[in-house]
Tab-separated table of N, CA and C in Angstrom:
chain	number	residue	atom	x	y	z
A	1	UNK	N	102.761	49.595	27.426
A	1	UNK	CA	103.035	48.641	26.371
A	1	UNK	C	102.156	47.413	26.594
A	2	UNK	N	101.536	46.965	25.539
A	2	UNK	CA	100.708	45.759	25.649
A	2	UNK	C	101.608	44.538	25.799
A	3	UNK	N	101.007	43.445	26.248
A	3	UNK	CA	101.801	42.228	26.398
A	3	UNK	C	102.267	41.707	25.042
A	4	UNK	N	101.484	41.925	24.028
A	4	UNK	CA	101.891	41.543	22.659
A	4	UNK	C	103.111	42.354	22.235
A	5	UNK	N	103.079	43.650	22.481
A	5	UNK	CA	104.224	44.508	22.151
A	5	UNK	C	105.452	44.092	22.961
A	6	UNK	N	105.238	43.743	24.207
A	6	UNK	CA	106.343	43.300	25.048
A	6	UNK	C	106.947	42.010	24.490
A	7	UNK	N	106.105	41.092	24.060
A	7	UNK	CA	106.596	39.841	23.483
A	7	UNK	C	107.440	40.108	22.243
A	8	UNK	N	106.986	40.989	21.393
A	8	UNK	CA	107.728	41.321	20.172
A	8	UNK	C	109.052	42.016	20.493
A	9	UNK	N	109.037	42.902	21.488
A	9	UNK	CA	110.262	43.581	21.899
A	9	UNK	C	111.274	42.583	22.453
A	10	UNK	N	110.823	41.689	23.324
A	10	UNK	CA	111.718	40.680	23.887
A	10	UNK	C	112.277	39.770	22.806
A	11	UNK	N	111.465	39.432	21.841
A	11	UNK	CA	111.932	38.613	20.721
A	11	UNK	C	113.016	39.347	19.941
A	12	UNK	N	112.806	40.620	19.688
A	12	UNK	CA	113.811	41.417	18.962
A	12	UNK	C	115.112	41.523	19.753
A	13	UNK	N	114.998	41.756	21.051
A	13	UNK	CA	116.187	41.874	21.895
A	13	UNK	C	116.936	40.540	21.991
A	14	UNK	N	116.205	39.442	22.029
A	14	UNK	CA	116.840	38.124	22.046
A	14	UNK	C	117.580	37.888	20.736
A	15	UNK	N	117.003	38.341	19.652
A	15	UNK	CA	117.657	38.189	18.340
A	15	UNK	C	118.969	38.965	18.316
A	16	UNK	N	119.017	40.113	18.987
A	16	UNK	CA	120.258	40.885	19.069
A	16	UNK	C	121.331	40.096	19.825
A	17	UNK	N	120.934	39.424	20.905
A	17	UNK	CA	121.885	38.563	21.623
A	17	UNK	C	122.355	37.427	20.717
A	18	UNK	N	121.426	36.843	19.988
A	18	UNK	CA	121.779	35.750	19.075
A	18	UNK	C	122.731	36.239	17.983
A	19	UNK	N	122.463	37.406	17.427
A	19	UNK	CA	123.342	37.970	16.405
A	19	UNK	C	124.756	38.161	16.949
A	20	UNK	N	124.850	38.602	18.195
A	20	UNK	CA	126.162	38.763	18.821
A	20	UNK	C	126.851	37.408	18.955
A	21	UNK	N	126.112	36.384	19.345
A	21	UNK	CA	126.688	35.046	19.460
A	21	UNK	C	127.287	34.586	18.132
A	22	UNK	N	126.596	34.872	17.051
A	22	UNK	CA	127.107	34.500	15.730
A	22	UNK	C	128.412	35.236	15.443
A	23	UNK	N	128.444	36.517	15.782
A	23	UNK	CA	129.637	37.333	15.531
A	23	UNK	C	130.851	36.871	16.329
A	24	UNK	N	130.630	36.432	17.558
A	24	UNK	CA	131.756	36.075	18.432
A	24	UNK	C	132.006	34.572	18.482
A	25	UNK	N	131.247	33.817	17.711
A	25	UNK	CA	131.279	32.357	17.783
A	25	UNK	C	132.695	31.783	17.770
A	26	UNK	N	133.521	32.228	16.858
A	26	UNK	CA	134.864	31.662	16.688
A	26	UNK	C	135.957	32.496	17.332
A	27	UNK	N	135.587	33.534	18.028
A	27	UNK	CA	136.582	34.445	18.598
A	27	UNK	C	137.224	33.863	19.860
A	28	UNK	N	138.518	33.714	19.804
A	28	UNK	CA	139.270	33.276	20.988
A	28	UNK	C	139.422	34.425	21.983
A	29	UNK	N	139.175	35.631	21.537
A	29	UNK	CA	139.288	36.800	22.413
A	29	UNK	C	138.085	36.939	23.344
A	30	UNK	N	137.004	36.282	23.004
A	30	UNK	CA	135.786	36.361	23.803
A	30	UNK	C	135.694	35.098	24.658
A	31	UNK	N	135.589	35.286	25.948
A	31	UNK	CA	135.582	34.164	26.885
A	31	UNK	C	134.302	33.332	26.762
A	32	UNK	N	134.407	32.098	27.211
A	32	UNK	CA	133.226	31.239	27.258
A	32	UNK	C	132.183	31.790	28.223
A	33	UNK	N	132.623	32.480	29.273
A	33	UNK	CA	131.664	33.083	30.208
A	33	UNK	C	130.787	34.105	29.493
A	34	UNK	N	131.400	34.922	28.624
A	34	UNK	CA	130.645	35.936	27.890
A	34	UNK	C	129.728	35.271	26.869
A	35	UNK	N	130.226	34.249	26.196
A	35	UNK	CA	129.387	33.520	25.246
A	35	UNK	C	128.191	32.899	25.975
A	36	UNK	N	128.464	32.302	27.115
A	36	UNK	CA	127.389	31.712	27.909
A	36	UNK	C	126.405	32.756	28.415
A	37	UNK	N	126.933	33.914	28.821
A	37	UNK	CA	126.068	34.987	29.315
A	37	UNK	C	125.061	35.414	28.244
A	38	UNK	N	125.528	35.653	27.035
A	38	UNK	CA	124.608	36.106	25.991
A	38	UNK	C	123.678	34.981	25.527
A	39	UNK	N	124.121	33.750	25.661
A	39	UNK	CA	123.222	32.619	25.395
A	39	UNK	C	122.098	32.598	26.422
A	40	UNK	N	122.456	32.762	27.695
A	40	UNK	CA	121.464	32.785	28.771
A	40	UNK	C	120.514	33.960	28.592
A	41	UNK	N	121.062	35.129	28.250
A	41	UNK	CA	120.230	36.316	28.078
A	41	UNK	C	119.227	36.127	26.952
A	42	UNK	N	119.667	35.552	25.845
A	42	UNK	CA	118.753	35.305	24.732
A	42	UNK	C	117.650	34.341	25.158
A	43	UNK	N	118.036	33.255	25.825
A	43	UNK	CA	117.045	32.269	26.269
A	43	UNK	C	116.052	32.892	27.246
A	44	UNK	N	116.557	33.689	28.174
A	44	UNK	CA	115.682	34.349	29.154
A	44	UNK	C	114.656	35.238	28.453
A	45	UNK	N	115.111	36.047	27.522
A	45	UNK	CA	114.199	36.949	26.807
A	45	UNK	C	113.180	36.171	25.988
A	46	UNK	N	113.611	35.067	25.399
A	46	UNK	CA	112.692	34.265	24.592
A	46	UNK	C	111.628	33.594	25.453
A	47	UNK	N	112.014	33.068	26.601
A	47	UNK	CA	111.027	32.475	27.510
A	47	UNK	C	110.043	33.539	27.995
A	48	UNK	N	110.548	34.706	28.307
A	48	UNK	CA	109.676	35.799	28.748
A	48	UNK	C	108.769	36.266	27.611
A	49	UNK	N	109.250	36.191	26.373
A	49	UNK	CA	108.417	36.563	25.226
A	49	UNK	C	107.220	35.620	25.106
A	50	UNK	N	107.453	34.323	25.312
A	50	UNK	CA	106.337	33.370	25.262
A	50	UNK	C	105.343	33.677	26.372
A	51	UNK	N	105.864	33.897	27.578
A	51	UNK	CA	104.969	34.210	28.695
A	51	UNK	C	104.154	35.467	28.407
A	52	UNK	N	104.815	36.498	27.899
A	52	UNK	CA	104.108	37.745	27.581
A	52	UNK	C	103.042	37.498	26.526
A	53	UNK	N	103.363	36.692	25.521
A	53	UNK	CA	102.391	36.417	24.473
A	53	UNK	C	101.177	35.662	25.003
A	54	UNK	N	101.373	34.868	26.042
A	54	UNK	CA	100.262	34.187	26.704
A	54	UNK	C	99.530	35.104	27.678
A	55	UNK	N	100.063	36.307	27.882
A	55	UNK	CA	99.437	37.241	28.812
A	55	UNK	C	99.803	36.995	30.260
A	56	UNK	N	100.921	36.301	30.487
A	56	UNK	CA	101.352	35.961	31.839
A	56	UNK	C	102.403	36.972	32.306
A	57	UNK	N	102.149	37.558	33.461
A	57	UNK	CA	103.153	38.428	34.070
A	57	UNK	C	104.264	37.559	34.640
A	58	UNK	N	105.490	38.014	34.487
A	58	UNK	CA	106.638	37.251	34.971
A	58	UNK	C	107.510	38.142	35.837
A	59	UNK	N	108.241	37.538	36.767
A	59	UNK	CA	109.096	38.325	37.654
A	59	UNK	C	110.397	38.721	36.959
A	60	UNK	N	111.064	39.692	37.551
A	60	UNK	CA	112.416	40.033	37.099
A	60	UNK	C	113.339	38.960	37.654
A	61	UNK	N	113.765	38.083	36.779
A	61	UNK	CA	114.594	36.960	37.205
A	61	UNK	C	115.482	36.529	36.062
A	62	UNK	N	116.601	35.911	36.409
A	62	UNK	CA	117.472	35.279	35.421
A	62	UNK	C	117.336	33.761	35.505
A	63	UNK	N	116.446	33.279	36.358
A	63	UNK	CA	116.273	31.858	36.615
A	63	UNK	C	115.432	31.222	35.504
A	64	UNK	N	116.108	30.537	34.603
A	64	UNK	CA	115.400	29.937	33.473
A	64	UNK	C	114.454	28.830	33.911
A	65	UNK	N	114.806	28.078	34.952
A	65	UNK	CA	113.922	27.018	35.439
A	65	UNK	C	112.606	27.610	35.919
A	66	UNK	N	112.654	28.720	36.631
A	66	UNK	CA	111.428	29.369	37.091
A	66	UNK	C	110.548	29.745	35.905
A	67	UNK	N	111.139	30.330	34.875
A	67	UNK	CA	110.373	30.729	33.693
A	67	UNK	C	109.820	29.505	32.965
A	68	UNK	N	110.625	28.449	32.883
A	68	UNK	CA	110.163	27.215	32.249
A	68	UNK	C	109.015	26.586	33.037
A	69	UNK	N	109.105	26.633	34.358
A	69	UNK	CA	108.025	26.108	35.201
A	69	UNK	C	106.752	26.935	35.032
A	70	UNK	N	106.907	28.239	34.878
A	70	UNK	CA	105.737	29.090	34.650
A	70	UNK	C	105.062	28.714	33.333
A	71	UNK	N	105.868	28.425	32.320
A	71	UNK	CA	105.297	27.985	31.047
A	71	UNK	C	104.587	26.645	31.202
A	72	UNK	N	105.208	25.731	31.922
A	72	UNK	CA	104.591	24.422	32.145
A	72	UNK	C	103.265	24.571	32.891
A	73	UNK	N	103.200	25.516	33.815
A	73	UNK	CA	101.975	25.743	34.584
A	73	UNK	C	100.803	26.162	33.709
A	74	UNK	N	101.092	26.776	32.567
A	74	UNK	CA	100.011	27.179	31.655
A	74	UNK	C	99.861	26.197	30.496
A	75	UNK	N	100.551	25.057	30.606
A	75	UNK	CA	100.395	24.002	29.620
A	75	UNK	C	101.318	24.080	28.423
A	76	UNK	N	102.316	24.942	28.484
A	76	UNK	CA	103.262	25.070	27.380
A	76	UNK	C	104.540	24.311	27.724
A	77	UNK	N	104.754	23.209	27.024
A	77	UNK	CA	105.942	22.392	27.248
A	77	UNK	C	106.966	22.655	26.153
A	78	UNK	N	108.194	22.841	26.568
A	78	UNK	CA	109.271	22.984	25.600
A	78	UNK	C	109.562	21.622	24.988
A	79	UNK	N	109.990	21.594	23.733
A	79	UNK	CA	110.337	20.316	23.118
A	79	UNK	C	111.514	19.651	23.827
A	80	UNK	N	111.677	18.367	23.604
A	80	UNK	CA	112.677	17.566	24.295
A	80	UNK	C	114.065	18.209	24.283
A	81	UNK	N	114.517	18.702	23.158
A	81	UNK	CA	115.854	19.265	23.047
A	81	UNK	C	116.084	20.543	23.834
A	82	UNK	N	115.016	21.125	24.360
A	82	UNK	CA	115.126	22.379	25.116
A	82	UNK	C	114.745	22.216	26.579
A	83	UNK	N	114.429	21.008	27.009
A	83	UNK	CA	113.956	20.805	28.369
A	83	UNK	C	115.019	20.994	29.439
A	84	UNK	N	116.288	20.985	29.042
A	84	UNK	CA	117.352	21.236	30.024
A	84	UNK	C	118.010	22.596	29.804
A	85	UNK	N	117.294	23.475	29.155
A	85	UNK	CA	117.774	24.826	28.852
A	85	UNK	C	118.241	25.580	30.092
A	86	UNK	N	117.699	25.226	31.233
A	86	UNK	CA	118.038	25.939	32.464
A	86	UNK	C	119.492	25.756	32.895
A	87	UNK	N	120.236	24.866	32.225
A	87	UNK	CA	121.659	24.756	32.548
A	87	UNK	C	122.403	26.048	32.207
A	88	UNK	N	121.759	26.929	31.432
A	88	UNK	CA	122.365	28.221	31.095
A	88	UNK	C	122.238	29.249	32.224
A	89	UNK	N	121.377	29.016	33.196
A	89	UNK	CA	121.144	30.005	34.260
A	89	UNK	C	122.420	30.502	34.923
A	90	UNK	N	123.356	29.637	35.295
A	90	UNK	CA	124.563	30.156	35.968
A	90	UNK	C	125.378	31.135	35.130
A	91	UNK	N	125.230	31.085	33.807
A	91	UNK	CA	125.971	32.021	32.950
A	91	UNK	C	125.409	33.437	33.066
A	92	UNK	N	124.173	33.554	33.449
A	92	UNK	CA	123.566	34.871	33.636
A	92	UNK	C	123.667	35.364	35.061
A	93	UNK	N	124.171	34.521	35.937
A	93	UNK	CA	124.266	34.884	37.353
A	93	UNK	C	125.679	34.626	37.855
A	94	UNK	N	125.949	33.432	38.285
A	94	UNK	CA	127.217	33.075	38.920
A	94	UNK	C	128.435	33.324	38.037
A	95	UNK	N	128.427	32.794	36.819
A	95	UNK	CA	129.604	32.913	35.954
A	95	UNK	C	129.744	34.295	35.340
A	96	UNK	N	128.768	35.130	35.548
A	96	UNK	CA	128.869	36.513	35.076
A	96	UNK	C	129.906	37.266	35.904
A	97	UNK	N	130.079	36.846	37.142
A	97	UNK	CA	130.966	37.556	38.061
A	97	UNK	C	132.089	36.686	38.601
A	98	UNK	N	132.101	35.419	38.222
A	98	UNK	CA	133.152	34.503	38.664
A	98	UNK	C	133.707	33.781	37.449
A	99	UNK	N	134.898	33.209	37.619
A	99	UNK	CA	135.480	32.427	36.533
A	99	UNK	C	134.727	31.120	36.371
A	100	UNK	N	134.687	30.673	35.152
A	100	UNK	CA	134.097	29.388	34.826
A	100	UNK	C	135.036	28.291	35.334
A	101	UNK	N	134.536	27.353	36.116
A	101	UNK	CA	135.405	26.267	36.592
A	101	UNK	C	136.031	25.508	35.412
A	102	UNK	N	137.249	25.065	35.588
A	102	UNK	CA	137.990	24.422	34.496
A	102	UNK	C	137.358	23.107	34.041
A	103	UNK	N	136.542	22.492	34.876
A	103	UNK	CA	135.914	21.235	34.484
A	103	UNK	C	134.643	21.431	33.653
A	104	UNK	N	134.221	22.677	33.474
A	104	UNK	CA	133.040	22.967	32.652
A	104	UNK	C	133.508	23.384	31.267
A	105	UNK	N	133.074	22.642	30.275
A	105	UNK	CA	133.431	22.932	28.892
A	105	UNK	C	132.211	23.502	28.171
A	106	UNK	N	132.407	24.621	27.536
A	106	UNK	CA	131.328	25.275	26.800
A	106	UNK	C	131.356	24.796	25.353
A	107	UNK	N	130.229	24.266	24.929
A	107	UNK	CA	130.059	23.847	23.540
A	107	UNK	C	129.277	24.973	22.852
A	108	UNK	N	130.008	25.877	22.232
A	108	UNK	CA	129.367	27.048	21.621
A	108	UNK	C	128.334	26.655	20.576
A	109	UNK	N	128.599	25.611	19.843
A	109	UNK	CA	127.638	25.155	18.836
A	109	UNK	C	126.335	24.726	19.504
A	110	UNK	N	126.433	24.010	20.615
A	110	UNK	CA	125.238	23.572	21.344
A	110	UNK	C	124.468	24.781	21.879
A	111	UNK	N	125.184	25.722	22.494
A	111	UNK	CA	124.528	26.898	23.062
A	111	UNK	C	123.782	27.669	21.975
A	112	UNK	N	124.483	27.945	20.878
A	112	UNK	CA	123.872	28.697	19.785
A	112	UNK	C	122.709	27.922	19.175
A	113	UNK	N	122.867	26.623	19.035
A	113	UNK	CA	121.787	25.806	18.491
A	113	UNK	C	120.535	25.852	19.350
A	114	UNK	N	120.717	25.819	20.656
A	114	UNK	CA	119.561	25.885	21.554
A	114	UNK	C	118.871	27.242	21.456
A	115	UNK	N	119.652	28.295	21.383
A	115	UNK	CA	119.076	29.634	21.247
A	115	UNK	C	118.296	29.731	19.934
A	116	UNK	N	118.877	29.236	18.863
A	116	UNK	CA	118.182	29.282	17.564
A	116	UNK	C	116.890	28.473	17.599
A	117	UNK	N	116.965	27.277	18.157
A	117	UNK	CA	115.767	26.432	18.235
A	117	UNK	C	114.672	27.106	19.051
A	118	UNK	N	115.054	27.709	20.165
A	118	UNK	CA	114.069	28.392	21.005
A	118	UNK	C	113.491	29.600	20.280
A	119	UNK	N	114.339	30.369	19.599
A	119	UNK	CA	113.837	31.532	18.860
A	119	UNK	C	112.841	31.106	17.792
A	120	UNK	N	113.164	30.039	17.054
A	120	UNK	CA	112.246	29.569	16.016
A	120	UNK	C	110.909	29.147	16.618
A	121	UNK	N	110.942	28.513	17.772
A	121	UNK	CA	109.723	28.121	18.470
A	121	UNK	C	108.907	29.356	18.860
A	122	UNK	N	109.581	30.350	19.387
A	122	UNK	CA	108.896	31.573	19.812
A	122	UNK	C	108.323	32.299	18.610
A	123	UNK	N	109.075	32.380	17.526
A	123	UNK	CA	108.568	33.050	16.322
A	123	UNK	C	107.314	32.377	15.800
A	124	UNK	N	107.269	31.057	15.837
A	124	UNK	CA	106.063	30.346	15.389
A	124	UNK	C	104.883	30.666	16.300
A	125	UNK	N	105.169	30.838	17.568
A	125	UNK	CA	104.104	31.156	18.538
A	125	UNK	C	103.625	32.603	18.384
A	126	UNK	N	104.553	33.518	18.213
A	126	UNK	CA	104.235	34.950	18.252
A	126	UNK	C	103.737	35.459	16.895
A	127	UNK	N	104.244	34.894	15.807
A	127	UNK	CA	103.846	35.417	14.477
A	127	UNK	C	102.745	34.626	13.847
């Protein structure tokens, strides 16, 4: 698979995570950990899609800061509203297997908004 094809595939897969977020947005049956997990997964795939589109090989990682730093290394800066996107990393790692501490409040609107903003940025880059 070419890196362009990989970028398009990752973008499509991230959109599937985003679609799920929309479906479960108001569901009290779905935990904040799961909502956070799919937010993190979408963001991870979108960051990897940008890297692939630039022709940059990336490691198998859930660490959003690492991926963001890789983008910065090639001169691609995320806009101000997405610069702290790496706060989602624990949802793809730690909170995937542990309970979310009671002092952490998930703002589903914020999470979904960040995913949408990042997807729109990636679509402008890739298409």
